[in-house]
PDB file of C-alpha atoms in Angstrom:
ATOM      1  CA  UNK A   1     -43.196  14.048  41.242  1.00  0.00           C
ATOM      2  CA  UNK A   2     -45.515  12.445  38.675  1.00  0.00           C
ATOM      3  CA  UNK A   3     -45.509   8.713  37.980  1.00  0.00           C
ATOM      4  CA  UNK A   4     -43.827   9.234  34.603  1.00  0.00           C
ATOM      5  CA  UNK A   5     -41.155  11.480  36.118  1.00  0.00           C
ATOM      6  CA  UNK A   6     -40.494   8.845  38.776  1.00  0.00           C
ATOM      7  CA  UNK A   7     -39.986   6.156  36.119  1.00  0.00           C
ATOM      8  CA  UNK A   8     -37.569   8.332  34.144  1.00  0.00           C
ATOM      9  CA  UNK A   9     -35.705   9.170  37.340  1.00  0.00           C
ATOM     10  CA  UNK A  10     -35.468   5.464  38.227  1.00  0.00           C
ATOM     11  CA  UNK A  11     -34.040   4.681  34.783  1.00  0.00           C
ATOM     12  CA  UNK A  12     -31.426   7.403  35.134  1.00  0.00           C
ATOM     13  CA  UNK A  13     -30.448   6.159  38.594  1.00  0.00           C
ATOM     14  CA  UNK A  14     -30.248   2.532  37.422  1.00  0.00           C
ATOM     15  CA  UNK A  15     -27.835   3.488  34.648  1.00  0.00           C
ATOM     16  CA  UNK A  16     -25.755   5.578  37.027  1.00  0.00           C
ATOM     17  CA  UNK A  17     -25.736   2.685  39.538  1.00  0.00           C
ATOM     18  CA  UNK A  18     -24.384   0.283  36.881  1.00  0.00           C
ATOM     19  CA  UNK A  19     -27.480  -1.907  37.168  1.00  0.00           C
ATOM     20  CA  UNK A  20     -28.619  -3.426  33.831  1.00  0.00           C
ATOM     21  CA  UNK A  21     -30.989  -5.799  35.636  1.00  0.00           C
ATOM     22  CA  UNK A  22     -32.900  -2.884  37.168  1.00  0.00           C
ATOM     23  CA  UNK A  23     -33.122  -1.171  33.774  1.00  0.00           C
ATOM     24  CA  UNK A  24     -34.511  -4.395  32.302  1.00  0.00           C
ATOM     25  CA  UNK A  25     -37.080  -4.691  35.103  1.00  0.00           C
ATOM     26  CA  UNK A  26     -38.200  -1.067  34.755  1.00  0.00           C
ATOM     27  CA  UNK A  27     -38.689  -1.400  31.002  1.00  0.00           C
ATOM     28  CA  UNK A  28     -40.850  -4.482  31.530  1.00  0.00           C
ATOM     29  CA  UNK A  29     -43.276  -2.530  33.715  1.00  0.00           C
ATOM     30  CA  UNK A  30     -46.605  -1.810  32.036  1.00  0.00           C
ATOM     31  CA  UNK A  31     -46.407   1.930  32.828  1.00  0.00           C
ATOM     32  CA  UNK A  32     -43.344   2.350  30.603  1.00  0.00           C
ATOM     33  CA  UNK A  33     -45.451   1.524  27.532  1.00  0.00           C
ATOM     34  CA  UNK A  34     -47.300   4.836  27.955  1.00  0.00           C
ATOM     35  CA  UNK A  35     -44.118   6.921  27.913  1.00  0.00           C
ATOM     36  CA  UNK A  36     -42.681   8.529  24.802  1.00  0.00           C
ATOM     37  CA  UNK A  37     -39.648   6.686  23.447  1.00  0.00           C
ATOM     38  CA  UNK A  38     -37.648   9.930  23.203  1.00  0.00           C
ATOM     39  CA  UNK A  39     -38.193  10.578  26.921  1.00  0.00           C
ATOM     40  CA  UNK A  40     -36.965   7.081  27.751  1.00  0.00           C
ATOM     41  CA  UNK A  41     -33.934   7.536  25.522  1.00  0.00           C
ATOM     42  CA  UNK A  42     -33.240  10.845  27.250  1.00  0.00           C
ATOM     43  CA  UNK A  43     -33.302   9.191  30.689  1.00  0.00           C
ATOM     44  CA  UNK A  44     -30.876   6.481  29.540  1.00  0.00           C
ATOM     45  CA  UNK A  45     -28.405   8.907  28.031  1.00  0.00           C
ATOM     46  CA  UNK A  46     -28.689  11.353  30.937  1.00  0.00           C
ATOM     47  CA  UNK A  47     -27.704   8.559  33.312  1.00  0.00           C
ATOM     48  CA  UNK A  48     -24.784   7.681  31.066  1.00  0.00           C
ATOM     49  CA  UNK A  49     -23.651  11.305  30.922  1.00  0.00           C
ATOM     50  CA  UNK A  50     -23.555  11.390  34.719  1.00  0.00           C
ATOM     51  CA  UNK A  51     -21.596   8.115  34.742  1.00  0.00           C
ATOM     52  CA  UNK A  52     -19.148   9.609  32.236  1.00  0.00           C
ATOM     53  CA  UNK A  53     -18.636  12.631  34.513  1.00  0.00           C
ATOM     54  CA  UNK A  54     -17.865  10.302  37.423  1.00  0.00           C
ATOM     55  CA  UNK A  55     -15.326   8.505  35.255  1.00  0.00           C
ATOM     56  CA  UNK A  56     -13.716  11.827  34.362  1.00  0.00           C
ATOM     57  CA  UNK A  57     -13.601  12.805  38.039  1.00  0.00           C
ATOM     58  CA  UNK A  58     -12.107   9.379  38.822  1.00  0.00           C
ATOM     59  CA  UNK A  59     -14.930   8.651  41.295  1.00  0.00           C
ATOM     60  CA  UNK A  60     -15.808   5.475  39.407  1.00  0.00           C
ATOM     61  CA  UNK A  61     -13.787   2.812  37.595  1.00  0.00           C
ATOM     62  CA  UNK A  62     -13.708   1.978  33.905  1.00  0.00           C
ATOM     63  CA  UNK A  63     -15.267  -1.390  34.725  1.00  0.00           C
ATOM     64  CA  UNK A  64     -18.198   0.236  36.531  1.00  0.00           C
ATOM     65  CA  UNK A  65     -18.648   2.707  33.687  1.00  0.00           C
ATOM     66  CA  UNK A  66     -18.878  -0.163  31.210  1.00  0.00           C
ATOM     67  CA  UNK A  67     -21.663  -1.631  33.358  1.00  0.00           C
ATOM     68  CA  UNK A  68     -23.497   1.677  32.915  1.00  0.00           C
ATOM     69  CA  UNK A  69     -22.997   1.288  29.166  1.00  0.00           C
ATOM     70  CA  UNK A  70     -24.475  -2.227  29.405  1.00  0.00           C
ATOM     71  CA  UNK A  71     -27.463  -0.780  31.262  1.00  0.00           C
ATOM     72  CA  UNK A  72     -28.044   1.706  28.439  1.00  0.00           C
ATOM     73  CA  UNK A  73     -27.795  -1.048  25.832  1.00  0.00           C
ATOM     74  CA  UNK A  74     -30.356  -3.051  27.783  1.00  0.00           C
ATOM     75  CA  UNK A  75     -32.772  -0.128  27.666  1.00  0.00           C
ATOM     76  CA  UNK A  76     -32.087   0.433  23.966  1.00  0.00           C
ATOM     77  CA  UNK A  77     -32.957  -3.181  23.220  1.00  0.00           C
ATOM     78  CA  UNK A  78     -36.431  -2.530  24.665  1.00  0.00           C
ATOM     79  CA  UNK A  79     -36.795   0.668  22.630  1.00  0.00           C
ATOM     80  CA  UNK A  80     -35.724  -0.873  19.340  1.00  0.00           C
ATOM     81  CA  UNK A  81     -39.166  -1.897  18.109  1.00  0.00           C
ATOM     82  CA  UNK A  82     -40.697   1.415  19.154  1.00  0.00           C
ATOM     83  CA  UNK A  83     -38.222   3.642  17.315  1.00  0.00           C
ATOM     84  CA  UNK A  84     -38.222   2.201  13.778  1.00  0.00           C
ATOM     85  CA  UNK A  85     -38.120   4.992  11.142  1.00  0.00           C
ATOM     86  CA  UNK A  86     -41.577   6.110  10.007  1.00  0.00           C
ATOM     87  CA  UNK A  87     -41.145   5.094   6.363  1.00  0.00           C
ATOM     88  CA  UNK A  88     -40.656   1.475   7.387  1.00  0.00           C
ATOM     89  CA  UNK A  89     -37.514   1.104   5.267  1.00  0.00           C
ATOM     90  CA  UNK A  90     -34.341   0.103   7.055  1.00  0.00           C
ATOM     91  CA  UNK A  91     -31.648   2.655   6.360  1.00  0.00           C
ATOM     92  CA  UNK A  92     -27.976   1.646   6.380  1.00  0.00           C
ATOM     93  CA  UNK A  93     -25.176   3.547   8.103  1.00  0.00           C
ATOM     94  CA  UNK A  94     -21.421   3.238   8.492  1.00  0.00           C
ATOM     95  CA  UNK A  95     -19.983   4.676  11.701  1.00  0.00           C
ATOM     96  CA  UNK A  96     -16.458   5.076  13.014  1.00  0.00           C
ATOM     97  CA  UNK A  97     -13.881   7.386  14.545  1.00  0.00           C
ATOM     98  CA  UNK A  98     -11.434   9.541  12.610  1.00  0.00           C
ATOM     99  CA  UNK A  99      -8.036   8.048  11.650  1.00  0.00           C
ATOM    100  CA  UNK A 100      -5.630   8.362  14.576  1.00  0.00           C
ATOM    101  CA  UNK A 101      -8.485   8.614  17.105  1.00  0.00           C
ATOM    102  CA  UNK A 102      -8.447   6.089  19.968  1.00  0.00           C
ATOM    103  CA  UNK A 103     -11.635   7.121  21.794  1.00  0.00           C
ATOM    104  CA  UNK A 104     -14.370   4.926  20.333  1.00  0.00           C
ATOM    105  CA  UNK A 105     -16.788   4.430  23.249  1.00  0.00           C
ATOM    106  CA  UNK A 106     -19.011   7.309  22.164  1.00  0.00           C
ATOM    107  CA  UNK A 107     -19.451   5.992  18.636  1.00  0.00           C
ATOM    108  CA  UNK A 108     -20.510   2.621  20.039  1.00  0.00           C
ATOM    109  CA  UNK A 109     -23.230   4.363  22.038  1.00  0.00           C
ATOM    110  CA  UNK A 110     -24.324   6.225  18.905  1.00  0.00           C
ATOM    111  CA  UNK A 111     -24.359   2.888  17.080  1.00  0.00           C
ATOM    112  CA  UNK A 112     -26.627   1.399  19.743  1.00  0.00           C
ATOM    113  CA  UNK A 113     -29.048   4.325  19.529  1.00  0.00           C
ATOM    114  CA  UNK A 114     -29.190   4.115  15.736  1.00  0.00           C
ATOM    115  CA  UNK A 115     -29.868   0.387  15.920  1.00  0.00           C
ATOM    116  CA  UNK A 116     -32.689   1.166  18.354  1.00  0.00           C
ATOM    117  CA  UNK A 117     -33.996   3.638  15.783  1.00  0.00           C
ATOM    118  CA  UNK A 118     -34.129   0.851  13.218  1.00  0.00           C
ATOM    119  CA  UNK A 119     -30.937   1.462  11.245  1.00  0.00           C
ATOM    120  CA  UNK A 120     -28.702  -1.293   9.884  1.00  0.00           C
ATOM    121  CA  UNK A 121     -25.349  -0.168  11.309  1.00  0.00           C
ATOM    122  CA  UNK A 122     -21.717  -1.143  10.773  1.00  0.00           C
ATOM    123  CA  UNK A 123     -19.457   0.322  13.472  1.00  0.00           C
ATOM    124  CA  UNK A 124     -15.806   0.259  12.412  1.00  0.00           C
ATOM    125  CA  UNK A 125     -12.868  -0.189  14.756  1.00  0.00           C
ATOM    126  CA  UNK A 126     -10.770   2.710  16.030  1.00  0.00           C
ATOM    127  CA  UNK A 127      -8.106   4.373  13.868  1.00  0.00           C
ATOM    128  CA  UNK A 128      -9.746   3.281  10.611  1.00  0.00           C
ATOM    129  CA  UNK A 129      -8.255   4.350   7.281  1.00  0.00           C
ATOM    130  CA  UNK A 130     -10.301   6.551   4.954  1.00  0.00           C
ATOM    131  CA  UNK A 131     -10.332   3.849   2.260  1.00  0.00           C
ATOM    132  CA  UNK A 132     -12.048   1.464   4.687  1.00  0.00           C
ATOM    133  CA  UNK A 133     -14.840   3.992   5.337  1.00  0.00           C
ATOM    134  CA  UNK A 134     -15.417   4.529   1.613  1.00  0.00           C
ATOM    135  CA  UNK A 135     -15.273   0.832   0.776  1.00  0.00           C
ATOM    136  CA  UNK A 136     -17.750  -0.048   3.547  1.00  0.00           C
ATOM    137  CA  UNK A 137     -20.159   2.661   2.415  1.00  0.00           C
ATOM    138  CA  UNK A 138     -20.059   1.229  -1.119  1.00  0.00           C
ATOM    139  CA  UNK A 139     -20.338  -2.377   0.059  1.00  0.00           C
ATOM    140  CA  UNK A 140     -23.360  -1.662   2.255  1.00  0.00           C
ATOM    141  CA  UNK A 141     -24.923   0.826  -0.152  1.00  0.00           C
ATOM    142  CA  UNK A 142     -25.274   2.981   2.970  1.00  0.00           C
ATOM    143  CA  UNK A 143     -27.058   6.317   3.009  1.00  0.00           C
ATOM    144  CA  UNK A 144     -25.387   7.733   6.137  1.00  0.00           C
ATOM    145  CA  UNK A 145     -21.778   8.133   7.255  1.00  0.00           C
ATOM    146  CA  UNK A 146     -21.124   8.951  10.930  1.00  0.00           C
ATOM    147  CA  UNK A 147     -17.659  10.041  12.073  1.00  0.00           C
ATOM    148  CA  UNK A 148     -16.524  11.039  15.565  1.00  0.00           C
ATOM    149  CA  UNK A 149     -13.418  12.896  16.717  1.00  0.00           C
ATOM    150  CA  UNK A 150     -12.519  13.667  20.312  1.00  0.00           C
ATOM    151  CA  UNK A 151      -9.045  15.104  19.656  1.00  0.00           C
ATOM    152  CA  UNK A 152      -8.237  18.115  17.468  1.00  0.00           C
ATOM    153  CA  UNK A 153      -5.174  16.270  16.151  1.00  0.00           C
ATOM    154  CA  UNK A 154      -7.479  13.876  14.252  1.00  0.00           C
ATOM    155  CA  UNK A 155      -9.602  16.535  12.528  1.00  0.00           C
ATOM    156  CA  UNK A 156      -7.446  16.411   9.399  1.00  0.00           C
ATOM    157  CA  UNK A 157      -8.280  12.725   9.036  1.00  0.00           C
ATOM    158  CA  UNK A 158     -11.984  13.469   9.510  1.00  0.00           C
ATOM    159  CA  UNK A 159     -11.759  16.170   6.835  1.00  0.00           C
ATOM    160  CA  UNK A 160     -10.191  13.682   4.420  1.00  0.00           C
ATOM    161  CA  UNK A 161     -13.063  11.232   4.961  1.00  0.00           C
ATOM    162  CA  UNK A 162     -15.659  13.959   4.390  1.00  0.00           C
ATOM    163  CA  UNK A 163     -13.984  15.224   1.199  1.00  0.00           C
ATOM    164  CA  UNK A 164     -13.657  11.692  -0.240  1.00  0.00           C
ATOM    165  CA  UNK A 165     -17.249  10.839   0.614  1.00  0.00           C
ATOM    166  CA  UNK A 166     -18.602  14.061  -0.893  1.00  0.00           C
ATOM    167  CA  UNK A 167     -16.618  13.474  -4.070  1.00  0.00           C
ATOM    168  CA  UNK A 168     -17.229   9.752  -4.568  1.00  0.00           C
ATOM    169  CA  UNK A 169     -20.591   9.236  -2.850  1.00  0.00           C
ATOM    170  CA  UNK A 170     -22.486  12.548  -3.078  1.00  0.00           C
ATOM    171  CA  UNK A 171     -25.815  10.956  -2.108  1.00  0.00           C
ATOM    172  CA  UNK A 172     -24.466   9.822   1.289  1.00  0.00           C
ATOM    173  CA  UNK A 173     -25.368  12.147   4.163  1.00  0.00           C
ATOM    174  CA  UNK A 174     -22.534  12.819   6.624  1.00  0.00           C
ATOM    175  CA  UNK A 175     -23.127  13.250  10.353  1.00  0.00           C
ATOM    176  CA  UNK A 176     -20.243  14.151  12.667  1.00  0.00           C
ATOM    177  CA  UNK A 177     -19.743  14.615  16.399  1.00  0.00           C
ATOM    178  CA  UNK A 178     -17.208  14.599  19.199  1.00  0.00           C
ATOM    179  CA  UNK A 179     -15.827  16.722  22.000  1.00  0.00           C
ATOM    180  CA  UNK A 180     -13.733  18.929  19.710  1.00  0.00           C
ATOM    181  CA  UNK A 181     -16.608  19.572  17.271  1.00  0.00           C
ATOM    182  CA  UNK A 182     -19.516  21.979  17.031  1.00  0.00           C
ATOM    183  CA  UNK A 183     -22.195  22.628  14.422  1.00  0.00           C
ATOM    184  CA  UNK A 184     -20.333  25.506  12.777  1.00  0.00           C
ATOM    185  CA  UNK A 185     -17.180  23.421  12.398  1.00  0.00           C
ATOM    186  CA  UNK A 186     -19.174  20.496  11.025  1.00  0.00           C
ATOM    187  CA  UNK A 187     -20.676  22.707   8.326  1.00  0.00           C
ATOM    188  CA  UNK A 188     -17.323  24.256   7.437  1.00  0.00           C
ATOM    189  CA  UNK A 189     -15.851  20.778   6.953  1.00  0.00           C
ATOM    190  CA  UNK A 190     -18.600  19.791   4.522  1.00  0.00           C
ATOM    191  CA  UNK A 191     -20.721  17.591   6.807  1.00  0.00           C
ATOM    192  CA  UNK A 192     -24.515  17.550   6.509  1.00  0.00           C
ATOM    193  CA  UNK A 193     -25.222  17.438  10.216  1.00  0.00           C
ATOM    194  CA  UNK A 194     -23.859  17.506  13.760  1.00  0.00           C
ATOM    195  CA  UNK A 195     -24.953  15.560  16.839  1.00  0.00           C
ATOM    196  CA  UNK A 196     -23.665  16.821  20.167  1.00  0.00           C
ATOM    197  CA  UNK A 197     -24.707  13.657  22.015  1.00  0.00           C
ATOM    198  CA  UNK A 198     -26.857  10.551  21.806  1.00  0.00           C
ATOM    199  CA  UNK A 199     -29.770  12.599  23.175  1.00  0.00           C
ATOM    200  CA  UNK A 200     -29.597  14.920  20.144  1.00  0.00           C
ATOM    201  CA  UNK A 201     -29.110  12.089  17.651  1.00  0.00           C
ATOM    202  CA  UNK A 202     -32.786  11.397  16.708  1.00  0.00           C
ATOM    203  CA  UNK A 203     -33.349  15.063  15.904  1.00  0.00           C
ATOM    204  CA  UNK A 204     -30.106  15.261  13.914  1.00  0.00           C
ATOM    205  CA  UNK A 205     -31.114  12.213  11.871  1.00  0.00           C
ATOM    206  CA  UNK A 206     -34.540  13.739  11.196  1.00  0.00           C
ATOM    207  CA  UNK A 207     -32.790  16.838   9.798  1.00  0.00           C
ATOM    208  CA  UNK A 208     -30.700  14.651   7.492  1.00  0.00           C
ATOM    209  CA  UNK A 209     -33.854  12.960   6.193  1.00  0.00           C
ATOM    210  CA  UNK A 210     -35.452  16.320   5.428  1.00  0.00           C
ATOM    211  CA  UNK A 211     -32.537  17.461   3.246  1.00  0.00           C
ATOM    212  CA  UNK A 212     -32.906  17.120  -0.513  1.00  0.00           C
ATOM    213  CA  UNK A 213     -30.608  15.196  -2.829  1.00  0.00           C
ATOM    214  CA  UNK A 214     -28.007  16.907  -5.003  1.00  0.00           C
ATOM    215  CA  UNK A 215     -25.809  16.137  -7.998  1.00  0.00           C
ATOM    216  CA  UNK A 216     -22.457  17.246  -6.635  1.00  0.00           C
ATOM    217  CA  UNK A 217     -21.003  18.852  -3.523  1.00  0.00           C
ATOM    218  CA  UNK A 218     -17.521  20.170  -2.895  1.00  0.00           C
ATOM    219  CA  UNK A 219     -15.513  22.711  -0.924  1.00  0.00           C
ATOM    220  CA  UNK A 220     -14.423  25.933  -2.653  1.00  0.00           C
ATOM    221  CA  UNK A 221     -11.296  26.566  -0.620  1.00  0.00           C
ATOM    222  CA  UNK A 222     -10.616  29.928  -2.309  1.00  0.00           C
ATOM    223  CA  UNK A 223     -13.981  31.284  -1.167  1.00  0.00           C
ATOM    224  CA  UNK A 224     -13.987  29.091   1.958  1.00  0.00           C
ATOM    225  CA  UNK A 225     -17.521  27.865   1.330  1.00  0.00           C
ATOM    226  CA  UNK A 226     -19.215  24.557   0.607  1.00  0.00           C
ATOM    227  CA  UNK A 227     -20.817  24.425  -2.841  1.00  0.00           C
ATOM    228  CA  UNK A 228     -23.856  22.220  -3.460  1.00  0.00           C
ATOM    229  CA  UNK A 229     -25.144  21.691  -7.007  1.00  0.00           C
ATOM    230  CA  UNK A 230     -28.745  20.439  -7.267  1.00  0.00           C
TER     231      UNK A 230
END
């Protein structure tokens, strides 16, 4: 095992062991400065994924899992200055879960990663009404909307948010995610991008940045396609 692999492995283990102090100590080591920020982010989120599996298997408690989340946030705080967007301009984003959705832990992790990437982020509370999403986007003059849904029963609410945003704020790019979502579904609902996990988030945001602007976008439900007018 190389020195860099050992560091990444130690970070993953520290997150899984619910040990924010160890994560902090590792990130203060001089050797970490030579590692790519994306690799470090991957180690943090991989450890959290393992902790999430343990929570699902009921081999760890909610309290211990939250300590793993704290460990990830500690690592993200160290990465923040290294992951500022290349253009130097702070982009604004509004994040939240679909109306009726109660699982909001994932969106908080996404929020932390985006903050580490240099975004100015507002993370709304669970079960937020569509009007609140739209009003916050307008208030912040945000360029990105992120919505998560873990349950299929809340997809209708997510669809409503996407339709309203596309109609009223066509310049806002929409990124969605969640256990019940995939890239094909995201596209069919009118979203601009899909992030399967926090590990995939930087790449998904890069794809959003590479997309051009357009005058109007809407769903043609008769033809079952999304129409974009440039």
